[in-house]
Amino acid sequence: MDTHSEHLRINPARFQANFDALSEIGATDDGGIHRPTFSEAHLAARAWFRDLIRESGLEFRVDEAGNHSAYLPCGPEDGPTLLLGSHLDSVPYGGRFDGALGVLSALEVLVVVKEAGISLPINLEAIDFTDEEGTHIGLLGSSALAGKLSHSDLEHPRGGKVAFIEGLNRAGLTKDGLLNAARHQGSLAGFVEVHIEQGMRLIDANAEIGVVTSIVGIGSSILTFIGRSDHAGTTSMEDRLDAAQGASAFILVIRDILHESFPHCVANVGKIDLMPGAFNIVPAEAILRLEYRAPEAHTLRILGQALLEGARFEANRFGLGLEVEDLGEYPPSLMHDEVRSAITNAADTLSLNHIPLTSMAGHDAQSLAGLCPVGMIFVPSVDGASHSPREFTTWENCIHGANTLLQTALRLAINIDQVG
Ligand SMILES: [Zn+2]
């Protein structure tokens, strides 16, 4: 890598001005933002991004999944594209950094390369993916781009079909278009995303950069503990088959299972329904929504089995039946070695402390993992806060993240030249 490229840095003042302007769109009184996918604020943010792309002298592109991009033809005319970016949508009443930081870091990289007048063996694209957060369908834009979206995926949007179709209409998109947005294998040289960590590990390690090794795998199931409804007053404590007690015992056991055997994993029961559901009836059924996450496929599988064993054991202990509806798994996604070493190398060049870590949250990079080499750069989240107005990353660390992305992109471009 020539010394000129190695000394390139992003423009902090411009980067911050863009970030502050974007943070105004959908701003809430408590310092957060509210930009659910296809809401007025979300579409306004996308329109703002489009205008900024044009003002920056970059080419604006939008695909049939509504993914918005800045494109810089700094490479051969039909050469591969190195994709950088994240998302401009937010969870309801979320923070300013989640997604927005990655999109604006990517845009800044393109502007810096354009200003430097460098030609590379690849072209550059800064992308804002549609509905990463799953207001309607999680990772929608990146799944569509990766060709992983199917008709059935569009059948059960989280907010209901009517809201989804209305949203698509507002954004000028169609279901057929979503299914036609796939890019060709080979058209992408890679994908790199800057994102806030959303946890405490970087702060605890006193590191400025997280080099993501994998994105966690997620399994989920619905567990129904089956007892017997009875009069809550006249049935003795010994005689009742109380589904709520067995289910509660299981929830407490989850903590022990994870603590003893799965130190790098998490599990959660996020919803409980008791049936019939009255003060004076012993619950006949307790229906639990269980989700668990692990960094490797093998661990995810045995964690799922261990949780199920725990549920069976507790159901037996309380004389209950157990029904299990397996909702399937999202496998973990490994980040590409070459991208990881480019990020590590970039952080070293910038004299930044870095550590490898697993992403415990899902991200667009997992959609693209089968399509091209992918990698992620994490920056520290103060107090680990995220999906909240409390979300905060120091401005210094935002700049470190963007500079690491710039130096990573340049290193990947040059490696591709050497390989090609
Ligand atoms: Zn995000």
Tab-separated table of C-alpha atoms and ligand atoms in Angstrom:
chain	number	residue	atom	x	y	z
A	1	MET	CA	0.000	0.000	0.000
A	2	ASP	CA	1.483	3.351	-0.956
A	3	THR	CA	2.188	5.877	1.757
A	4	HIS	CA	-0.230	8.379	0.236
A	5	SER	CA	-3.216	6.059	0.719
A	6	GLU	CA	-1.999	5.045	4.154
A	7	HIS	CA	-2.191	8.664	5.298
A	8	LEU	CA	-5.703	9.311	4.032
A	9	ARG	CA	-8.190	10.225	6.755
A	10	ILE	CA	-11.853	11.167	6.819
A	11	ASN	CA	-12.911	14.804	7.291
A	12	PRO	CA	-14.159	14.953	10.925
A	13	ALA	CA	-15.977	18.298	10.598
A	14	ARG	CA	-17.936	17.227	7.520
A	15	PHE	CA	-18.633	13.809	9.028
A	16	GLN	CA	-20.013	15.353	12.214
A	17	ALA	CA	-22.069	17.984	10.356
A	18	ASN	CA	-23.718	15.202	8.337
A	19	PHE	CA	-24.325	13.125	11.461
A	20	ASP	CA	-25.885	16.058	13.318
A	21	ALA	CA	-28.126	16.912	10.352
A	22	LEU	CA	-29.298	13.301	10.064
A	23	SER	CA	-29.946	13.113	13.825
A	24	GLU	CA	-32.514	15.910	13.425
A	25	ILE	CA	-34.700	13.750	11.181
A	26	GLY	CA	-37.206	11.922	13.376
A	27	ALA	CA	-35.560	13.389	16.500
A	28	THR	CA	-37.326	12.788	19.827
A	29	ASP	CA	-37.267	15.146	22.825
A	30	ASP	CA	-34.998	12.853	24.828
A	31	GLY	CA	-32.160	12.922	22.274
A	32	GLY	CA	-33.099	9.756	20.418
A	33	ILE	CA	-34.737	9.197	17.034
A	34	HIS	CA	-37.930	7.515	15.871
A	35	ARG	CA	-37.510	6.293	12.264
A	36	PRO	CA	-39.360	3.003	11.788
A	37	THR	CA	-39.117	1.710	8.225
A	38	PHE	CA	-41.317	3.580	5.698
A	39	SER	CA	-42.459	6.080	8.340
A	40	GLU	CA	-42.477	9.719	7.319
A	41	ALA	CA	-39.208	10.317	9.194
A	42	HIS	CA	-37.543	7.278	7.609
A	43	LEU	CA	-38.493	8.375	4.098
A	44	ALA	CA	-37.334	11.907	4.934
A	45	ALA	CA	-33.950	10.541	6.079
A	46	ARG	CA	-33.628	8.631	2.825
A	47	ALA	CA	-34.507	11.727	0.779
A	48	TRP	CA	-31.904	13.690	2.752
A	49	PHE	CA	-29.316	10.968	2.035
A	50	ARG	CA	-30.154	11.046	-1.685
A	51	ASP	CA	-29.664	14.834	-1.804
A	52	LEU	CA	-26.405	14.572	0.138
A	53	ILE	CA	-25.105	11.949	-2.290
A	54	ARG	CA	-25.805	14.244	-5.248
A	55	GLU	CA	-24.337	17.306	-3.505
A	56	SER	CA	-21.219	15.253	-2.810
A	57	GLY	CA	-20.779	14.632	-6.540
A	58	LEU	CA	-21.480	10.906	-6.227
A	59	GLU	CA	-23.869	8.816	-8.305
A	60	PHE	CA	-27.212	8.069	-6.594
A	61	ARG	CA	-28.682	4.599	-7.069
A	62	VAL	CA	-31.761	2.878	-5.679
A	63	ASP	CA	-32.652	-0.778	-6.299
A	64	GLU	CA	-35.984	-2.604	-6.345
A	65	ALA	CA	-35.705	-3.355	-2.623
A	66	GLY	CA	-35.430	0.365	-1.930
A	67	ASN	CA	-31.778	0.114	-0.889
A	68	HIS	CA	-30.320	3.614	-1.384
A	69	SER	CA	-26.705	3.920	-2.507
A	70	ALA	CA	-23.938	6.326	-3.318
A	71	TYR	CA	-21.714	4.958	-6.073
A	72	LEU	CA	-18.166	5.999	-6.907
A	73	PRO	CA	-16.801	4.593	-10.166
A	74	CYS	CA	-13.149	4.662	-9.044
A	75	GLY	CA	-12.354	1.298	-10.662
A	76	PRO	CA	-12.734	-0.511	-13.978
A	77	GLU	CA	-16.065	0.076	-15.715
A	78	ASP	CA	-17.462	-3.411	-15.155
A	79	GLY	CA	-15.227	-4.214	-12.205
A	80	PRO	CA	-16.508	-5.531	-8.888
A	81	THR	CA	-17.916	-3.218	-6.220
A	82	LEU	CA	-16.810	-3.047	-2.617
A	83	LEU	CA	-19.961	-2.381	-0.646
A	84	LEU	CA	-19.848	-0.350	2.585
A	85	GLY	CA	-22.817	0.734	4.675
A	86	SER	CA	-25.573	0.024	7.172
A	87	HIS	CA	-29.154	1.302	7.649
A	88	LEU	CA	-31.055	4.561	8.267
A	89	ASP	CA	-34.170	3.010	9.815
A	90	SER	CA	-34.422	2.694	13.600
A	91	VAL	CA	-36.337	0.710	16.165
A	92	PRO	CA	-39.244	2.694	17.666
A	93	TYR	CA	-37.807	5.441	19.886
A	94	GLY	CA	-34.226	4.283	19.346
A	95	GLY	CA	-30.849	5.995	19.305
A	96	ARG	CA	-28.978	8.180	16.819
A	97	PHE	CA	-25.996	5.880	16.226
A	98	ASP	CA	-27.404	2.446	15.360
A	99	GLY	CA	-27.153	2.184	11.570
A	100	ALA	CA	-26.725	5.901	10.893
A	101	LEU	CA	-23.058	5.801	11.894
A	102	GLY	CA	-22.346	3.020	9.408
A	103	VAL	CA	-24.100	4.724	6.497
A	104	LEU	CA	-22.382	8.070	7.037
A	105	SER	CA	-18.965	6.434	7.613
A	106	ALA	CA	-19.390	4.666	4.280
A	107	LEU	CA	-20.392	7.868	2.489
A	108	GLU	CA	-17.419	9.691	4.005
A	109	VAL	CA	-15.050	6.982	2.677
A	110	LEU	CA	-16.364	7.494	-0.859
A	111	VAL	CA	-16.026	11.275	-0.641
A	112	VAL	CA	-12.437	11.035	0.667
A	113	VAL	CA	-11.413	8.610	-2.095
A	114	LYS	CA	-13.093	10.834	-4.686
A	115	GLU	CA	-11.329	13.954	-3.382
A	116	ALA	CA	-7.971	12.156	-3.359
A	117	GLY	CA	-8.537	11.195	-6.994
A	118	ILE	CA	-7.340	7.642	-6.398
A	119	SER	CA	-8.187	4.952	-8.877
A	120	LEU	CA	-8.632	1.478	-7.439
A	121	PRO	CA	-9.105	-1.991	-8.920
A	122	ILE	CA	-12.677	-1.876	-7.583
A	123	ASN	CA	-15.596	0.554	-7.459
A	124	LEU	CA	-17.062	1.772	-4.181
A	125	GLU	CA	-20.663	1.898	-3.016
A	126	ALA	CA	-22.130	3.265	0.250
A	127	ILE	CA	-25.503	1.642	0.955
A	128	ASP	CA	-28.489	2.232	3.241
A	129	PHE	CA	-30.315	-1.111	3.513
A	130	THR	CA	-34.115	-1.250	3.797
A	131	ASP	CA	-35.686	-2.339	7.112
A	132	GLU	CA	-32.675	-3.750	8.914
A	133	GLU	CA	-34.510	-3.450	12.222
A	134	GLY	CA	-37.541	-5.413	11.097
A	135	THR	CA	-40.398	-2.938	11.477
A	136	HIS	CA	-41.874	-5.200	8.802
A	137	ILE	CA	-39.277	-7.868	7.918
A	138	GLY	CA	-35.812	-7.837	9.513
A	139	LEU	CA	-32.794	-7.559	7.164
A	140	LEU	CA	-35.256	-7.064	4.281
A	141	GLY	CA	-33.054	-5.013	1.937
A	142	SER	CA	-29.874	-7.007	2.478
A	143	SER	CA	-31.704	-10.347	2.114
A	144	ALA	CA	-33.245	-9.099	-1.135
A	145	LEU	CA	-29.861	-7.945	-2.443
A	146	ALA	CA	-28.289	-11.284	-1.488
A	147	GLY	CA	-31.051	-13.220	-3.287
A	148	LYS	CA	-32.145	-14.836	-0.012
A	149	LEU	CA	-35.688	-13.460	0.051
A	150	SER	CA	-38.559	-15.803	-0.839
A	151	HIS	CA	-42.316	-15.372	-1.314
A	152	SER	CA	-42.944	-17.017	2.049
A	153	ASP	CA	-40.656	-14.512	3.816
A	154	LEU	CA	-43.060	-11.774	2.692
A	155	GLU	CA	-46.122	-13.553	4.084
A	156	HIS	CA	-45.685	-12.808	7.782
A	157	PRO	CA	-44.490	-9.234	8.289
A	158	ARG	CA	-44.144	-8.368	11.973
A	159	GLY	CA	-46.506	-5.416	11.871
A	160	GLY	CA	-49.127	-7.222	9.765
A	161	LYS	CA	-49.713	-7.406	6.017
A	162	VAL	CA	-51.750	-4.228	5.701
A	163	ALA	CA	-49.077	-2.033	7.292
A	164	PHE	CA	-46.403	-3.685	5.140
A	165	ILE	CA	-48.236	-3.120	1.843
A	166	GLU	CA	-49.074	0.458	2.820
A	167	GLY	CA	-45.423	1.039	3.670
A	168	LEU	CA	-44.223	-0.430	0.378
A	169	ASN	CA	-46.706	1.829	-1.455
A	170	ARG	CA	-45.446	4.920	0.379
A	171	ALA	CA	-41.868	4.038	-0.591
A	172	GLY	CA	-42.825	3.219	-4.199
A	173	LEU	CA	-41.835	-0.442	-3.806
A	174	THR	CA	-43.554	-3.714	-4.653
A	175	LYS	CA	-43.313	-7.304	-3.433
A	176	ASP	CA	-42.289	-8.442	-6.917
A	177	GLY	CA	-39.579	-5.809	-6.961
A	178	LEU	CA	-38.240	-7.063	-3.627
A	179	LEU	CA	-37.910	-10.540	-5.109
A	180	ASN	CA	-36.028	-9.145	-8.124
A	181	ALA	CA	-33.376	-7.120	-6.318
A	182	ALA	CA	-30.718	-9.855	-6.135
A	183	ARG	CA	-27.212	-8.968	-7.274
A	184	HIS	CA	-25.076	-11.394	-9.232
A	185	GLN	CA	-22.494	-13.459	-7.431
A	186	GLY	CA	-19.146	-11.968	-8.384
A	187	SER	CA	-20.462	-8.413	-8.752
A	188	LEU	CA	-19.430	-7.643	-5.162
A	189	ALA	CA	-15.830	-7.624	-3.966
A	190	GLY	CA	-16.991	-7.557	-0.349
A	191	PHE	CA	-19.073	-5.823	2.288
A	192	VAL	CA	-17.838	-3.953	5.362
A	193	GLU	CA	-20.013	-2.285	7.992
A	194	VAL	CA	-19.171	0.057	10.857
A	195	HIS	CA	-21.613	-0.321	13.749
A	196	ILE	CA	-21.865	0.445	17.441
A	197	GLU	CA	-21.151	-2.596	19.609
A	198	GLN	CA	-24.411	-2.354	21.607
A	199	GLY	CA	-22.661	-4.076	24.527
A	200	MET	CA	-19.922	-3.453	27.110
A	201	ARG	CA	-17.043	-5.584	25.886
A	202	LEU	CA	-15.032	-2.850	24.090
A	203	ILE	CA	-15.364	-0.461	27.012
A	204	ASP	CA	-14.384	-3.219	29.474
A	205	ALA	CA	-11.325	-4.089	27.366
A	206	ASN	CA	-10.417	-0.416	26.906
A	207	ALA	CA	-10.424	-0.982	23.133
A	208	GLU	CA	-11.478	1.475	20.440
A	209	ILE	CA	-12.201	-1.056	17.701
A	210	GLY	CA	-13.918	-4.448	17.713
A	211	VAL	CA	-12.955	-6.773	14.867
A	212	VAL	CA	-16.058	-8.914	14.505
A	213	THR	CA	-15.308	-12.623	14.120
A	214	SER	CA	-18.859	-13.873	13.630
A	215	ILE	CA	-22.475	-12.832	13.927
A	216	VAL	CA	-24.298	-14.873	16.484
A	217	GLY	CA	-26.681	-17.679	15.503
A	218	ILE	CA	-30.235	-17.454	16.847
A	219	GLY	CA	-32.656	-20.251	17.627
A	220	SER	CA	-36.217	-19.879	18.855
A	221	SER	CA	-39.135	-22.032	19.905
A	222	ILE	CA	-42.529	-21.898	21.575
A	223	LEU	CA	-42.753	-24.124	24.660
A	224	THR	CA	-46.131	-25.025	26.106
A	225	PHE	CA	-46.197	-26.454	29.641
A	226	ILE	CA	-49.467	-28.353	30.035
A	227	GLY	CA	-51.168	-28.855	33.390
A	228	ARG	CA	-54.813	-28.835	34.446
A	229	SER	CA	-57.193	-26.000	35.211
A	230	ASP	CA	-58.777	-26.211	38.658
A	231	HIS	CA	-60.443	-24.015	41.227
A	232	ALA	CA	-57.621	-21.906	42.645
A	233	GLY	CA	-59.223	-21.884	46.102
A	234	THR	CA	-60.515	-25.376	46.651
A	235	THR	CA	-57.653	-27.362	45.073
A	236	SER	CA	-54.868	-27.999	47.576
A	237	MET	CA	-51.335	-27.006	46.666
A	238	GLU	CA	-50.398	-30.718	46.530
A	239	ASP	CA	-53.194	-31.634	44.156
A	240	ARG	CA	-52.783	-29.037	41.486
A	241	LEU	CA	-50.961	-29.375	38.145
A	242	ASP	CA	-49.939	-25.756	37.807
A	243	ALA	CA	-48.418	-24.987	34.390
A	244	ALA	CA	-47.141	-21.603	35.607
A	245	GLN	CA	-45.030	-23.164	38.359
A	246	GLY	CA	-43.251	-25.579	35.989
A	247	ALA	CA	-42.670	-22.827	33.451
A	248	SER	CA	-41.304	-20.488	36.116
A	249	ALA	CA	-38.931	-23.168	37.404
A	250	PHE	CA	-37.663	-23.627	33.844
A	251	ILE	CA	-37.060	-19.891	33.384
A	252	LEU	CA	-34.901	-19.875	36.512
A	253	VAL	CA	-33.001	-22.979	35.350
A	254	ILE	CA	-32.087	-21.223	32.078
A	255	ARG	CA	-29.792	-18.968	34.055
A	256	ASP	CA	-27.959	-21.943	35.585
A	257	ILE	CA	-27.647	-23.814	32.279
A	258	LEU	CA	-26.083	-20.777	30.580
A	259	HIS	CA	-23.883	-19.926	33.533
A	260	GLU	CA	-22.518	-23.447	33.972
A	261	SER	CA	-22.068	-24.650	30.407
A	262	PHE	CA	-22.473	-21.838	27.849
A	263	PRO	CA	-20.433	-18.810	28.957
A	264	HIS	CA	-20.506	-17.015	25.584
A	265	CYS	CA	-24.201	-17.568	24.913
A	266	VAL	CA	-27.470	-15.959	25.985
A	267	ALA	CA	-31.086	-17.137	26.263
A	268	ASN	CA	-34.299	-15.275	26.864
A	269	VAL	CA	-37.970	-15.925	27.546
A	270	GLY	CA	-39.549	-12.753	26.221
A	271	LYS	CA	-43.224	-13.578	26.448
A	272	ILE	CA	-45.405	-15.743	28.699
A	273	ASP	CA	-49.099	-16.452	28.278
A	274	LEU	CA	-51.060	-18.283	30.961
A	275	MET	CA	-54.308	-20.004	30.027
A	276	PRO	CA	-57.189	-19.687	30.734
A	277	GLY	CA	-55.744	-16.616	32.492
A	278	ALA	CA	-57.739	-15.616	35.573
A	279	PHE	CA	-57.079	-14.859	39.238
A	280	ASN	CA	-59.077	-17.812	40.421
A	281	ILE	CA	-58.124	-20.588	37.976
A	282	VAL	CA	-54.980	-22.726	38.259
A	283	PRO	CA	-53.209	-22.220	34.887
A	284	ALA	CA	-53.728	-25.179	32.567
A	285	GLU	CA	-51.154	-23.930	30.066
A	286	ALA	CA	-48.087	-21.727	30.163
A	287	ILE	CA	-46.888	-20.714	26.704
A	288	LEU	CA	-43.303	-19.432	26.558
A	289	ARG	CA	-41.455	-17.703	23.691
A	290	LEU	CA	-37.849	-18.843	24.011
A	291	GLU	CA	-34.894	-17.393	22.081
A	292	TYR	CA	-31.211	-18.354	22.431
A	293	ARG	CA	-27.991	-17.177	20.772
A	294	ALA	CA	-24.562	-18.762	20.270
A	295	PRO	CA	-21.456	-17.826	18.277
A	296	GLU	CA	-20.954	-21.236	16.587
A	297	ALA	CA	-23.398	-23.588	14.868
A	298	HIS	CA	-22.367	-26.547	17.037
A	299	THR	CA	-22.825	-24.579	20.270
A	300	LEU	CA	-26.183	-23.262	19.083
A	301	ARG	CA	-27.371	-26.837	18.526
A	302	ILE	CA	-26.249	-28.228	21.880
A	303	LEU	CA	-27.525	-25.122	23.682
A	304	GLY	CA	-30.954	-25.683	22.096
A	305	GLN	CA	-30.849	-29.323	23.255
A	306	ALA	CA	-29.755	-28.402	26.789
A	307	LEU	CA	-32.579	-25.868	27.126
A	308	LEU	CA	-35.099	-28.412	25.911
A	309	GLU	CA	-33.798	-31.008	28.382
A	310	GLY	CA	-34.148	-28.432	31.155
A	311	ALA	CA	-37.739	-27.742	30.108
A	312	ARG	CA	-38.580	-31.478	30.057
A	313	PHE	CA	-37.002	-32.012	33.466
A	314	GLU	CA	-38.983	-29.179	35.061
A	315	ALA	CA	-42.216	-30.216	33.321
A	316	ASN	CA	-41.767	-33.744	34.769
A	317	ARG	CA	-40.952	-32.435	38.215
A	318	PHE	CA	-44.264	-30.546	38.301
A	319	GLY	CA	-46.275	-33.382	36.684
A	320	LEU	CA	-46.812	-31.383	33.486
A	321	GLY	CA	-46.779	-32.194	29.796
A	322	LEU	CA	-44.569	-30.274	27.372
A	323	GLU	CA	-45.177	-29.369	23.738
A	324	VAL	CA	-42.411	-27.852	21.663
A	325	GLU	CA	-42.832	-25.869	18.463
A	326	ASP	CA	-39.382	-25.381	16.940
A	327	LEU	CA	-39.285	-22.094	15.010
A	328	GLY	CA	-35.910	-22.867	13.462
A	329	GLU	CA	-32.486	-21.290	13.585
A	330	TYR	CA	-30.591	-18.488	11.943
A	331	PRO	CA	-27.125	-20.005	11.639
A	332	PRO	CA	-24.132	-17.972	12.851
A	333	SER	CA	-22.287	-16.108	10.082
A	334	LEU	CA	-18.523	-16.157	10.003
A	335	MET	CA	-16.752	-12.965	9.016
A	336	HIS	CA	-14.194	-13.466	6.226
A	337	ASP	CA	-10.530	-13.929	7.262
A	338	GLU	CA	-9.268	-11.508	4.642
A	339	VAL	CA	-11.661	-8.760	5.763
A	340	ARG	CA	-10.817	-9.400	9.413
A	341	SER	CA	-7.103	-9.077	8.776
A	342	ALA	CA	-7.646	-5.913	6.697
A	343	ILE	CA	-9.568	-4.390	9.634
A	344	THR	CA	-6.889	-5.480	12.135
A	345	ASN	CA	-4.186	-4.057	9.909
A	346	ALA	CA	-6.091	-0.792	9.459
A	347	ALA	CA	-6.571	-0.415	13.232
A	348	ASP	CA	-2.846	-1.079	13.789
A	349	THR	CA	-1.938	1.587	11.228
A	350	LEU	CA	-4.198	4.034	13.080
A	351	SER	CA	-2.634	2.993	16.454
A	352	LEU	CA	-6.039	1.931	17.795
A	353	ASN	CA	-6.526	-0.774	20.434
A	354	HIS	CA	-8.591	-3.582	18.972
A	355	ILE	CA	-10.022	-6.909	20.100
A	356	PRO	CA	-11.809	-9.709	18.243
A	357	LEU	CA	-15.426	-10.268	19.287
A	358	THR	CA	-18.680	-11.947	18.280
A	359	SER	CA	-21.631	-9.779	17.376
A	360	MET	CA	-24.460	-10.818	19.708
A	361	ALA	CA	-26.972	-8.879	17.555
A	362	GLY	CA	-28.040	-9.612	13.984
A	363	HIS	CA	-26.815	-7.324	11.180
A	364	ASP	CA	-27.112	-6.940	7.398
A	365	ALA	CA	-23.618	-8.466	7.030
A	366	GLN	CA	-25.095	-11.891	7.820
A	367	SER	CA	-27.351	-11.669	4.758
A	368	LEU	CA	-24.343	-11.028	2.529
A	369	ALA	CA	-22.027	-13.614	4.114
A	370	GLY	CA	-22.698	-16.232	1.435
A	371	LEU	CA	-22.466	-13.755	-1.426
A	372	CYS	CA	-19.089	-12.099	-0.853
A	373	PRO	CA	-16.381	-11.676	1.826
A	374	VAL	CA	-17.914	-9.702	4.713
A	375	GLY	CA	-16.620	-8.031	7.846
A	376	MET	CA	-17.734	-5.670	10.593
A	377	ILE	CA	-16.037	-2.946	12.610
A	378	PHE	CA	-17.481	-2.217	16.065
A	379	VAL	CA	-17.010	0.987	18.052
A	380	PRO	CA	-17.678	1.283	21.806
A	381	SER	CA	-21.191	1.908	23.136
A	382	VAL	CA	-21.118	3.979	26.342
A	383	ASP	CA	-22.847	1.916	29.089
A	384	GLY	CA	-23.589	-0.662	26.395
A	385	ALA	CA	-26.858	1.195	25.763
A	386	SER	CA	-28.632	0.620	22.445
A	387	HIS	CA	-32.143	0.572	20.969
A	388	SER	CA	-32.676	3.445	23.376
A	389	PRO	CA	-32.280	7.240	23.375
A	390	ARG	CA	-29.391	6.597	25.819
A	391	GLU	CA	-27.368	5.123	22.967
A	392	PHE	CA	-24.064	7.010	22.780
A	393	THR	CA	-20.610	6.655	21.242
A	394	THR	CA	-17.977	9.353	21.804
A	395	TRP	CA	-17.321	11.422	18.733
A	396	GLU	CA	-13.664	10.463	18.865
A	397	ASN	CA	-14.610	6.787	18.583
A	398	CYS	CA	-17.030	7.502	15.719
A	399	ILE	CA	-14.108	9.064	13.832
A	400	HIS	CA	-11.895	6.066	14.686
A	401	GLY	CA	-14.558	3.760	13.254
A	402	ALA	CA	-14.840	5.749	10.017
A	403	ASN	CA	-11.064	5.949	9.574
A	404	THR	CA	-10.767	2.217	10.190
A	405	LEU	CA	-13.405	1.660	7.503
A	406	LEU	CA	-11.482	3.898	5.074
A	407	GLN	CA	-8.181	2.115	5.672
A	408	THR	CA	-9.891	-1.298	5.541
A	409	ALA	CA	-11.502	-0.471	2.199
A	410	LEU	CA	-8.186	0.657	0.715
A	411	ARG	CA	-6.425	-2.490	1.956
A	412	LEU	CA	-9.137	-4.768	0.580
A	413	ALA	CA	-9.020	-2.974	-2.766
A	414	ILE	CA	-5.288	-3.500	-3.035
A	415	ASN	CA	-5.471	-7.152	-1.932
A	416	ILE	CA	-8.106	-7.773	-4.566
A	417	ASP	CA	-5.725	-6.325	-7.153
A	418	GLN	CA	-2.960	-8.666	-5.994
A	419	VAL	CA	-5.258	-11.690	-5.967
A	420	GLY	CA	-6.862	-10.746	-9.276
B	1	ZN	ZN	-28.099	-1.579	13.425
